[in-house]
GROMACS .gro file of C-alpha atoms in nm:
model
  265
    1MET     CA    1  -7.878   2.520  -5.350
    2LYS     CA    2  -8.012   2.476  -4.997
    3THR     CA    3  -8.050   2.100  -5.062
    4LYS     CA    4  -7.689   2.072  -5.169
    5TYR     CA    5  -7.577   2.265  -4.860
    6LYS     CA    6  -7.775   2.035  -4.627
    7PHE     CA    7  -7.637   1.725  -4.793
    8TYR     CA    8  -7.281   1.859  -4.782
    9SER     CA    9  -7.323   1.948  -4.415
   10ARG     CA   10  -7.450   1.599  -4.334
   11PHE     CA   11  -7.164   1.446  -4.532
   12ILE     CA   12  -6.906   1.647  -4.334
   13LYS     CA   13  -7.069   1.540  -4.007
   14THR     CA   14  -7.070   1.176  -4.117
   15ILE     CA   15  -6.702   1.187  -4.208
   16ALA     CA   16  -6.620   1.355  -3.877
   17ILE     CA   17  -6.808   1.088  -3.681
   18LEU     CA   18  -6.638   0.807  -3.873
   19LEU     CA   19  -6.293   0.959  -3.819
   20LEU     CA   20  -6.368   1.007  -3.450
   21ALA     CA   21  -6.479   0.643  -3.426
   22MET     CA   22  -6.158   0.529  -3.593
   23GLN     CA   23  -5.953   0.740  -3.354
   24PHE     CA   24  -6.142   0.598  -3.055
   25ILE     CA   25  -6.102   0.238  -3.170
   26SER     CA   26  -5.734   0.267  -3.254
   27CYS     CA   27  -5.644   0.469  -2.944
   28VAL     CA   28  -5.383   0.292  -2.730
   29ASN     CA   29  -5.325   0.374  -2.367
   30THR     CA   30  -4.960   0.479  -2.355
   31ARG     CA   31  -4.919   0.329  -2.008
   32LYS     CA   32  -5.018  -0.006  -2.153
   33ALA     CA   33  -4.774   0.034  -2.442
   34THR     CA   34  -4.465   0.090  -2.226
   35TYR     CA   35  -4.267  -0.121  -1.981
   36PHE     CA   36  -4.218  -0.075  -1.604
   37ASN     CA   37  -4.447   0.222  -1.546
   38ASN     CA   38  -4.413   0.215  -1.168
   39VAL     CA   39  -4.035   0.173  -1.151
   40GLY     CA   40  -3.831   0.456  -0.999
   41ASP     CA   41  -3.479   0.463  -0.861
   42VAL     CA   42  -3.486   0.128  -0.682
   43SER     CA   43  -3.276  -0.187  -0.654
   44PHE     CA   44  -3.390  -0.542  -0.708
   45PRO     CA   45  -3.210  -0.845  -0.561
   46GLU     CA   46  -3.075  -1.115  -0.793
   47ILE     CA   47  -3.341  -1.387  -0.799
   48PHE     CA   48  -3.175  -1.636  -1.032
   49LYS     CA   49  -3.168  -1.978  -0.871
   50SER     CA   50  -2.839  -2.153  -0.917
   51GLY     CA   51  -2.997  -2.494  -0.867
   52GLU     CA   52  -2.965  -2.694  -1.186
   53PRO     CA   53  -3.272  -2.835  -1.358
   54VAL     CA   54  -3.276  -3.209  -1.408
   55LEU     CA   55  -3.189  -3.353  -1.747
   56GLN     CA   56  -3.476  -3.485  -1.955
   57LYS     CA   57  -3.524  -3.734  -2.236
   58ASN     CA   58  -3.444  -3.580  -2.578
   59ASP     CA   59  -3.199  -3.333  -2.426
   60ILE     CA   60  -2.881  -3.305  -2.632
   61LEU     CA   61  -2.558  -3.257  -2.440
   62SER     CA   62  -2.207  -3.151  -2.524
   63ILE     CA   63  -1.969  -3.362  -2.312
   64SER     CA   64  -1.597  -3.290  -2.327
   65VAL     CA   65  -1.328  -3.480  -2.137
   66SER     CA   66  -0.972  -3.369  -2.067
   67SER     CA   67  -0.690  -3.510  -1.857
   68LEU     CA   68  -0.315  -3.495  -1.798
   69ASN     CA   69  -0.280  -3.719  -2.104
   70PRO     CA   70  -0.454  -3.537  -2.395
   71GLU     CA   71  -0.397  -3.826  -2.635
   72ALA     CA   72  -0.579  -4.068  -2.404
   73ALA     CA   73  -0.874  -3.829  -2.372
   74LYS     CA   74  -0.927  -3.798  -2.748
   75ILE     CA   75  -1.142  -4.110  -2.773
   76PHE     CA   76  -1.398  -3.959  -2.537
   77ASN     CA   77  -1.440  -3.647  -2.748
   78SER     CA   78  -1.484  -3.778  -3.101
   79THR     CA   79  -1.730  -4.068  -3.116
   80ASN     CA   80  -2.093  -4.162  -3.061
   81LEU     CA   81  -2.221  -3.817  -3.145
   82ILE     CA   82  -2.556  -3.716  -3.294
   83ALA     CA   83  -2.597  -3.413  -3.519
   84THR     CA   84  -2.874  -3.163  -3.450
   85GLN     CA   85  -2.991  -2.846  -3.623
   86THR     CA   86  -3.097  -2.533  -3.435
   87SER     CA   87  -3.254  -2.210  -3.559
   88SER     CA   88  -3.175  -1.860  -3.438
   89SER     CA   89  -3.396  -1.551  -3.421
   90SER     CA   90  -3.248  -1.426  -3.748
   91GLY     CA   91  -3.369  -1.739  -3.928
   92THR     CA   92  -3.025  -1.892  -3.975
   93THR     CA   93  -2.973  -2.260  -3.908
   94THR     CA   94  -2.666  -2.403  -3.742
   95GLN     CA   95  -2.560  -2.760  -3.685
   96ALA     CA   96  -2.411  -2.896  -3.364
   97SER     CA   97  -2.314  -3.240  -3.238
   98GLY     CA   98  -2.379  -3.391  -2.900
   99TYR     CA   99  -2.503  -3.683  -2.693
  100LEU     CA  100  -2.876  -3.749  -2.711
  101ILE     CA  101  -3.058  -3.869  -2.401
  102ASP     CA  102  -3.277  -4.134  -2.565
  103LYS     CA  103  -3.627  -4.254  -2.477
  104GLU     CA  104  -3.477  -4.492  -2.223
  105GLY     CA  105  -3.314  -4.197  -2.047
  106VAL     CA  106  -2.955  -4.301  -2.123
  107ILE     CA  107  -2.659  -4.179  -2.326
  108ARG     CA  108  -2.402  -4.407  -2.488
  109PHE     CA  109  -2.055  -4.298  -2.391
  110PRO     CA  110  -1.727  -4.430  -2.536
  111MET     CA  111  -1.567  -4.705  -2.327
  112LEU     CA  112  -1.832  -4.667  -2.056
  113GLY     CA  113  -2.137  -4.785  -2.250
  114GLU     CA  114  -2.487  -4.681  -2.143
  115ILE     CA  115  -2.509  -4.421  -1.866
  116LYS     CA  116  -2.835  -4.317  -1.704
  117ALA     CA  117  -2.871  -3.943  -1.763
  118ALA     CA  118  -3.240  -3.853  -1.738
  119GLU     CA  119  -3.382  -3.720  -1.410
  120ILE     CA  120  -3.043  -3.616  -1.273
  121THR     CA  121  -2.859  -3.282  -1.294
  122LYS     CA  122  -2.561  -3.201  -1.511
  123LYS     CA  123  -2.348  -3.199  -1.198
  124GLU     CA  124  -2.459  -3.550  -1.103
  125LEU     CA  125  -2.394  -3.679  -1.454
  126ARG     CA  126  -2.053  -3.513  -1.457
  127GLU     CA  127  -1.964  -3.680  -1.126
  128LYS     CA  128  -2.091  -4.015  -1.251
  129ILE     CA  129  -1.877  -4.006  -1.568
  130THR     CA  130  -1.572  -3.883  -1.375
  131GLU     CA  131  -1.609  -4.160  -1.116
  132GLN     CA  132  -1.636  -4.432  -1.381
  133LEU     CA  133  -1.333  -4.303  -1.573
  134LYS     CA  134  -1.129  -4.313  -1.252
  135ARG     CA  135  -1.262  -4.650  -1.133
  136LYS     CA  136  -1.186  -4.818  -1.465
  137LYS     CA  137  -0.847  -4.642  -1.475
  138LEU     CA  138  -0.914  -4.506  -1.823
  139LEU     CA  139  -0.784  -4.157  -1.747
  140LEU     CA  140  -0.570  -3.989  -1.485
  141ASP     CA  141  -0.743  -3.697  -1.311
  142PRO     CA  142  -1.016  -3.657  -1.575
  143VAL     CA  143  -1.203  -3.328  -1.606
  144VAL     CA  144  -1.556  -3.355  -1.748
  145ASP     CA  145  -1.756  -3.058  -1.877
  146ILE     CA  146  -2.123  -3.083  -1.978
  147ARG     CA  147  -2.338  -2.823  -2.152
  148TYR     CA  148  -2.683  -2.818  -2.312
  149LEU     CA  149  -2.698  -2.799  -2.691
  150ASN     CA  150  -3.074  -2.759  -2.715
  151TYR     CA  151  -3.143  -2.511  -2.434
  152ARG     CA  152  -3.412  -2.310  -2.607
  153VAL     CA  153  -3.721  -2.099  -2.555
  154SER     CA  154  -4.004  -2.016  -2.796
  155VAL     CA  155  -4.141  -1.664  -2.840
  156LEU     CA  156  -4.474  -1.638  -3.023
  157GLY     CA  157  -4.746  -1.382  -3.092
  158GLU     CA  158  -4.710  -1.004  -3.115
  159VAL     CA  159  -4.332  -0.980  -3.151
  160LYS     CA  160  -4.132  -0.868  -3.451
  161ASN     CA  161  -3.970  -1.208  -3.515
  162PRO     CA  162  -4.158  -1.501  -3.358
  163SER     CA  163  -3.901  -1.779  -3.327
  164VAL     CA  164  -3.745  -2.063  -3.134
  165LEU     CA  165  -3.431  -1.926  -2.968
  166THR     CA  166  -3.130  -2.139  -2.883
  167ILE     CA  167  -2.960  -2.002  -2.571
  168PRO     CA  168  -2.587  -2.086  -2.556
  169ASN     CA  169  -2.518  -1.968  -2.199
  170GLU     CA  170  -2.814  -2.155  -2.041
  171LYS     CA  171  -2.934  -1.840  -1.865
  172VAL     CA  172  -3.181  -1.594  -2.015
  173THR     CA  173  -3.442  -1.351  -1.883
  174ILE     CA  174  -3.785  -1.297  -2.032
  175LEU     CA  175  -3.672  -0.948  -2.140
  176GLU     CA  176  -3.366  -1.086  -2.317
  177ALA     CA  177  -3.580  -1.346  -2.496
  178LEU     CA  178  -3.824  -1.079  -2.614
  179GLY     CA  179  -3.529  -0.867  -2.728
  180LEU     CA  180  -3.387  -1.158  -2.928
  181ALA     CA  181  -3.729  -1.192  -3.093
  182GLY     CA  182  -3.718  -0.827  -3.203
  183ASP     CA  183  -3.921  -0.685  -2.910
  184LEU     CA  184  -4.298  -0.651  -2.879
  185THR     CA  185  -4.501  -0.476  -3.148
  186ILE     CA  186  -4.714  -0.172  -3.067
  187TYR     CA  187  -5.016  -0.403  -3.072
  188ALA     CA  188  -4.881  -0.632  -2.797
  189LYS     CA  189  -5.069  -0.677  -2.472
  190ARG     CA  190  -4.784  -0.600  -2.235
  191ASP     CA  191  -4.976  -0.648  -1.910
  192ASN     CA  192  -5.083  -1.007  -1.982
  193VAL     CA  193  -4.796  -1.207  -2.136
  194LEU     CA  194  -4.844  -1.583  -2.113
  195LEU     CA  195  -4.561  -1.811  -2.000
  196ILE     CA  196  -4.598  -2.187  -2.057
  197ARG     CA  197  -4.356  -2.405  -1.862
  198THR     CA  198  -4.323  -2.781  -1.815
  199GLU     CA  199  -4.218  -2.892  -1.467
  200ASP     CA  200  -4.222  -3.248  -1.337
  201GLY     CA  201  -4.409  -3.360  -1.647
  202VAL     CA  202  -4.687  -3.103  -1.594
  203LYS     CA  203  -4.750  -2.801  -1.816
  204LYS     CA  204  -4.809  -2.483  -1.616
  205THR     CA  205  -4.921  -2.139  -1.733
  206ARG     CA  206  -4.842  -1.806  -1.570
  207ARG     CA  207  -4.947  -1.450  -1.660
  208ILE     CA  208  -4.678  -1.182  -1.650
  209ASP     CA  209  -4.728  -0.804  -1.639
  210LEU     CA  210  -4.440  -0.632  -1.817
  211THR     CA  211  -4.576  -0.288  -1.732
  212SER     CA  212  -4.505  -0.349  -1.363
  213GLY     CA  213  -4.168  -0.342  -1.190
  214GLU     CA  214  -4.269  -0.657  -1.003
  215ILE     CA  215  -4.138  -0.854  -1.299
  216PHE     CA  216  -3.784  -0.809  -1.165
  217SER     CA  217  -3.865  -1.000  -0.846
  218SER     CA  218  -4.081  -1.261  -1.018
  219PRO     CA  219  -3.970  -1.629  -1.010
  220TYR     CA  220  -4.046  -1.628  -1.384
  221TYR     CA  221  -3.808  -1.345  -1.471
  222TYR     CA  222  -3.546  -1.606  -1.563
  223LEU     CA  223  -3.662  -1.861  -1.818
  224LYS     CA  224  -3.601  -2.234  -1.826
  225SER     CA  225  -3.531  -2.461  -2.120
  226ASN     CA  226  -3.838  -2.528  -2.337
  227ASP     CA  227  -4.036  -2.235  -2.193
  228VAL     CA  228  -4.289  -2.084  -2.434
  229ILE     CA  229  -4.378  -1.713  -2.427
  230TYR     CA  230  -4.699  -1.605  -2.600
  231VAL     CA  231  -4.772  -1.234  -2.642
  232GLN     CA  232  -5.139  -1.160  -2.701
  233PRO     CA  233  -5.265  -0.881  -2.932
  234ASN     CA  234  -5.436  -0.587  -2.764
  235LYS     CA  235  -5.786  -0.456  -2.843
  236SER     CA  236  -5.653  -0.213  -3.102
  237LYS     CA  237  -5.508  -0.497  -3.309
  238VAL     CA  238  -5.830  -0.697  -3.282
  239ALA     CA  239  -6.042  -0.393  -3.374
  240SER     CA  240  -5.821  -0.299  -3.668
  241SER     CA  241  -5.876  -0.642  -3.819
  242GLY     CA  242  -6.254  -0.609  -3.793
  243ARG     CA  243  -6.475  -0.575  -4.099
  244ALA     CA  244  -6.596  -0.227  -4.006
  245ILE     CA  245  -6.245  -0.084  -4.021
  246GLN     CA  246  -6.167  -0.273  -4.339
  247TRP     CA  247  -6.474  -0.130  -4.515
  248LEU     CA  248  -6.436   0.225  -4.381
  249PRO     CA  249  -6.209   0.351  -4.666
  250VAL     CA  250  -6.458   0.213  -4.919
  251ILE     CA  251  -6.749   0.390  -4.747
  252ILE     CA  252  -6.563   0.720  -4.735
  253SER     CA  253  -6.469   0.691  -5.103
  254ALA     CA  254  -6.830   0.618  -5.197
  255LEU     CA  255  -6.960   0.919  -5.004
  256SER     CA  256  -6.695   1.139  -5.164
  257LEU     CA  257  -6.807   1.023  -5.509
  258VAL     CA  258  -7.171   1.104  -5.424
  259ILE     CA  259  -7.088   1.461  -5.315
  260VAL     CA  260  -6.884   1.517  -5.630
  261VAL     CA  261  -7.174   1.400  -5.849
  262ILE     CA  262  -7.422   1.626  -5.668
  263ASN     CA  263  -7.196   1.930  -5.693
  264SER     CA  264  -7.149   1.873  -6.066
  265LYS     CA  265  -7.523   1.906  -6.131
   0.00000   0.00000   0.00000
């Protein structure tokens, strides 16, 4: 009887230690699992830069032309278009049409032929098209509007819906992008989010701390086209995928079976 009691006592202690170890491994610091821990009642200035990024090869543009003579403007809005498919955070796919900036850095515009578009801003391209329409007397007082069709950011890692997001208004914050991807999971490393950005042909990486209010004054608060956000898993996620945790239920079940067998004797 005393032998059974000693074994049972050791078994209870073993289970308690294992459960305590699991609790310790899976414990998540709540300050690391929440956003903006040091933010009180404060105001942050708007840090969005209105300066336009330059157009790049493989950008797809929507270019619409209007004038005092709508019939004359029709030809500039219905030809030489390329179809493209884009995916949303919900997994749906939509199709849009626009002008592709090809590998030579040009678009092919009706009546005007090839126009250099890469390495200039939308404003500069708009002025260039408007000037040529006036100079060739193709339209009277033309109005040209240009928008991106493939302004997108990628959100990967510990988010609910990793995806490539197409942004229609060409202005999005890192918080909005994460929201569109379903927000971070509980296993996300919120104080070390990686941003990958290409500028002047060079890929740059920046680390962003979402637990700090400094994010609101960061130059990386607003995203640019083709930015990539990668959210790393925290230690709890890594530990939970370890072999020790995976085998723990099996070990507990085996010990339970042993104590049942001993008590039945």
